[in-house]
mmCIF file with all atom_site columns, C-alpha atoms in Angstrom:
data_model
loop_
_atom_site.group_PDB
_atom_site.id
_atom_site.type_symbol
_atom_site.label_atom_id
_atom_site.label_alt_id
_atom_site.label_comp_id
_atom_site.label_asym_id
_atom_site.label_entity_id
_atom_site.label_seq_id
_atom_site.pdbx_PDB_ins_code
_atom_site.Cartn_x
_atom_site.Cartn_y
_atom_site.Cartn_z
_atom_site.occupancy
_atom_site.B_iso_or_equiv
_atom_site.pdbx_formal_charge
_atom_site.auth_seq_id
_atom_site.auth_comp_id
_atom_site.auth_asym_id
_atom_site.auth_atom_id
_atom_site.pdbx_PDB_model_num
ATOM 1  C CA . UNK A 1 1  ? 82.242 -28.884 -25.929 1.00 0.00 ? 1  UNK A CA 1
ATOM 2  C CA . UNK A 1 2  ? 82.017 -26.374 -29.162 1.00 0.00 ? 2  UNK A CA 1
ATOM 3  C CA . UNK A 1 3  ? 82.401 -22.880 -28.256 1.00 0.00 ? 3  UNK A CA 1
ATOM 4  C CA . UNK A 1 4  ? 81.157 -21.486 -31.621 1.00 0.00 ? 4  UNK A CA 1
ATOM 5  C CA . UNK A 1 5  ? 79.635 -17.747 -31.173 1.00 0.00 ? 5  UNK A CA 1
ATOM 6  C CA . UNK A 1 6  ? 76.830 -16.674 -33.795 1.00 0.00 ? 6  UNK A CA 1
ATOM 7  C CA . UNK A 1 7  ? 75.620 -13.359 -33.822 1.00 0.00 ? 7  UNK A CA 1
ATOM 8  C CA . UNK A 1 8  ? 71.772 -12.774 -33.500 1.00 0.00 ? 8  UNK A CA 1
ATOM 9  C CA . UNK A 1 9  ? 71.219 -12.164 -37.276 1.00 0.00 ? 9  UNK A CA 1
ATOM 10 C CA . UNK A 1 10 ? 72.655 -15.436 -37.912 1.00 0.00 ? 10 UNK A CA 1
ATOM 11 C CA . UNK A 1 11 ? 70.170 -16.778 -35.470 1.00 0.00 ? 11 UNK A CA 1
ATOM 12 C CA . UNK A 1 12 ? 67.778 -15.091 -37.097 1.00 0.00 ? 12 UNK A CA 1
ATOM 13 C CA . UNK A 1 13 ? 68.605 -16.379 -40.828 1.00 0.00 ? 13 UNK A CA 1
ATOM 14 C CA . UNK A 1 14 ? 68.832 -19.355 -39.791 1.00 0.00 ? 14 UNK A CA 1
ATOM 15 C CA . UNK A 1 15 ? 65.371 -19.483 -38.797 1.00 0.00 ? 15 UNK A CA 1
ATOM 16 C CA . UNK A 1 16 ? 64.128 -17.709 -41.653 1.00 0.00 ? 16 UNK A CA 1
ATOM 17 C CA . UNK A 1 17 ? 65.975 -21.042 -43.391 1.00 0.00 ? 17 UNK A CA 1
ATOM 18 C CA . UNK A 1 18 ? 63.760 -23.355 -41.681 1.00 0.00 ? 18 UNK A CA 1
ATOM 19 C CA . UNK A 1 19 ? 60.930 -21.520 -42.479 1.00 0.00 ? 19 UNK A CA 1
ATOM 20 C CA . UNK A 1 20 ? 61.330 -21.226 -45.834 1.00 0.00 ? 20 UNK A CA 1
ATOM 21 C CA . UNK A 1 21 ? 62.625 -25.041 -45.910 1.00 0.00 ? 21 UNK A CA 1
ATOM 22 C CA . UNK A 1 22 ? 59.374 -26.280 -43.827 1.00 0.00 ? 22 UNK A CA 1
ATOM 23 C CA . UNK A 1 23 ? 57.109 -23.894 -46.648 1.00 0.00 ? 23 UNK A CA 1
ATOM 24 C CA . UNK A 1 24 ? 58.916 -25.977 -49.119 1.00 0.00 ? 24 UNK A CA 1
ATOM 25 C CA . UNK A 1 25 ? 57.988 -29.216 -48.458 1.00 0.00 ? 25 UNK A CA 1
ATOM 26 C CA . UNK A 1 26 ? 53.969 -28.268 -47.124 1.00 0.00 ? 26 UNK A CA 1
ATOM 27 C CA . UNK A 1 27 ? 54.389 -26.944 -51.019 1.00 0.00 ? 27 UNK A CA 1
ATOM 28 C CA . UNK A 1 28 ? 55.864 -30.300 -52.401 1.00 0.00 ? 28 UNK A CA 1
ATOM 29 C CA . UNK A 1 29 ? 53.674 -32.652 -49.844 1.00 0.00 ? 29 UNK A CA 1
ATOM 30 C CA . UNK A 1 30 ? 50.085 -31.875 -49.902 1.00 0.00 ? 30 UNK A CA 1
ATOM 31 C CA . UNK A 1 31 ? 49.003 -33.851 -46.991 1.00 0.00 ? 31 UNK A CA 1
ATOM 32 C CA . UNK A 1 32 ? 51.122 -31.866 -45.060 1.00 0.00 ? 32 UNK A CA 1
ATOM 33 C CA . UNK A 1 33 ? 48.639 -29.265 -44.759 1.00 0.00 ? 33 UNK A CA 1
ATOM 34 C CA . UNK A 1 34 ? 45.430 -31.336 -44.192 1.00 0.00 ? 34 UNK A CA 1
ATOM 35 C CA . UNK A 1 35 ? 46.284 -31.801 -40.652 1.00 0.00 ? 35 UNK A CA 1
ATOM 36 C CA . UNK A 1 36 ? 44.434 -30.513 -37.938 1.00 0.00 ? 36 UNK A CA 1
ATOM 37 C CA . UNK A 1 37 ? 46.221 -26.726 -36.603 1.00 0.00 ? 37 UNK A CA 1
ATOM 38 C CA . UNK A 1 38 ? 46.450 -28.852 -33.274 1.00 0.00 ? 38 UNK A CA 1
ATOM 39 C CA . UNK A 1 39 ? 48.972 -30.979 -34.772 1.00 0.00 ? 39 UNK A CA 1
ATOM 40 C CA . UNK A 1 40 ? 51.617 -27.987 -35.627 1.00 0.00 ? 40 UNK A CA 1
ATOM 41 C CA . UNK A 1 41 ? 50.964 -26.673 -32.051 1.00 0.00 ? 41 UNK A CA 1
ATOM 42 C CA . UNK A 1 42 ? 52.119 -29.955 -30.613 1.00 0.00 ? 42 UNK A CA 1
ATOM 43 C CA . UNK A 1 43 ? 55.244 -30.218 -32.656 1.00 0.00 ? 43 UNK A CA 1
ATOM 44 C CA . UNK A 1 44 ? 56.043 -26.164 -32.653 1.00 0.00 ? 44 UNK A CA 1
ATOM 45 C CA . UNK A 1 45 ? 55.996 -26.947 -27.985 1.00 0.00 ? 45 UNK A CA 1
ATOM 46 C CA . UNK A 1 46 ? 57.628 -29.722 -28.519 1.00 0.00 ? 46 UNK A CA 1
ATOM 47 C CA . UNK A 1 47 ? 60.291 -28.525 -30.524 1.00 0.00 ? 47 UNK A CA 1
ATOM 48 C CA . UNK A 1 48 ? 60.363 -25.009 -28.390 1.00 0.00 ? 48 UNK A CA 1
ATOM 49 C CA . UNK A 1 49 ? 61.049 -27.282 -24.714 1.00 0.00 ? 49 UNK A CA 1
ATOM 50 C CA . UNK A 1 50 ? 65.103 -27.666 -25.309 1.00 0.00 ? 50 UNK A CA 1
ATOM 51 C CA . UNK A 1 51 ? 65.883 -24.293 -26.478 1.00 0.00 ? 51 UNK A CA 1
ATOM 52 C CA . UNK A 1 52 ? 63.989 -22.744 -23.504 1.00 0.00 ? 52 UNK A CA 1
ATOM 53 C CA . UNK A 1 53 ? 65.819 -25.250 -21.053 1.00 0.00 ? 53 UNK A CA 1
ATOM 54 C CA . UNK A 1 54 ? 68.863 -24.366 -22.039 1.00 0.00 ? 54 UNK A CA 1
ATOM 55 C CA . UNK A 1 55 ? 67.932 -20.479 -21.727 1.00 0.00 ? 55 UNK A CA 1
ATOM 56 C CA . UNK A 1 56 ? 66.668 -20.901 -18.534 1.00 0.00 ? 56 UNK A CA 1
ATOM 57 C CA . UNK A 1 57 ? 69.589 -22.609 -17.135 1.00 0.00 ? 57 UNK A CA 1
ATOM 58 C CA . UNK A 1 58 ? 71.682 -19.489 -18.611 1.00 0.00 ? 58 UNK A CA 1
ATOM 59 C CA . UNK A 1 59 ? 69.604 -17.423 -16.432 1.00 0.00 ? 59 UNK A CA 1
#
C-alpha cells in the first residue's frame, strides 16, 4: 500500500516516544502502576506478536 522508508534512528525515536508517552501517563494515573508485573508482560507479548509476524514473513 504505503511505501514510506524510515531509517533505524527514526525507529528508534519513535520508540523512545512511546516510552516516554507510556511513563507519562503511569505518572498522571496512579493505578496504573498497582498492577501485578504479570499484567505488563501480557500486554508487552501481545503487543510484540504483529511486528515479529511481519519480520518473519520478510525473512
Amino acid at each position: 500500500m504505503w511505501q514510506f522508508k524510515f531509517s533505524f534512528i527514526d525507529f528508534r525515536l519513535n520508540g523512545l516516544a512511546g516510552f516516554a508517552i507510556g511513563l507519562t501517563i503511569a505518572k498522571l494515573w496512579d493505578p496504573l502502576l498497582s498492577l501485578n508485573w504479570y499484567i505488563y508482560l501480557i500486554v508487552a507479548v501481545l503487543a510484540s506478536v504483529k511486528p515479529l509476524i511481519s519480520f518473519v514473513k520478510q525473512i
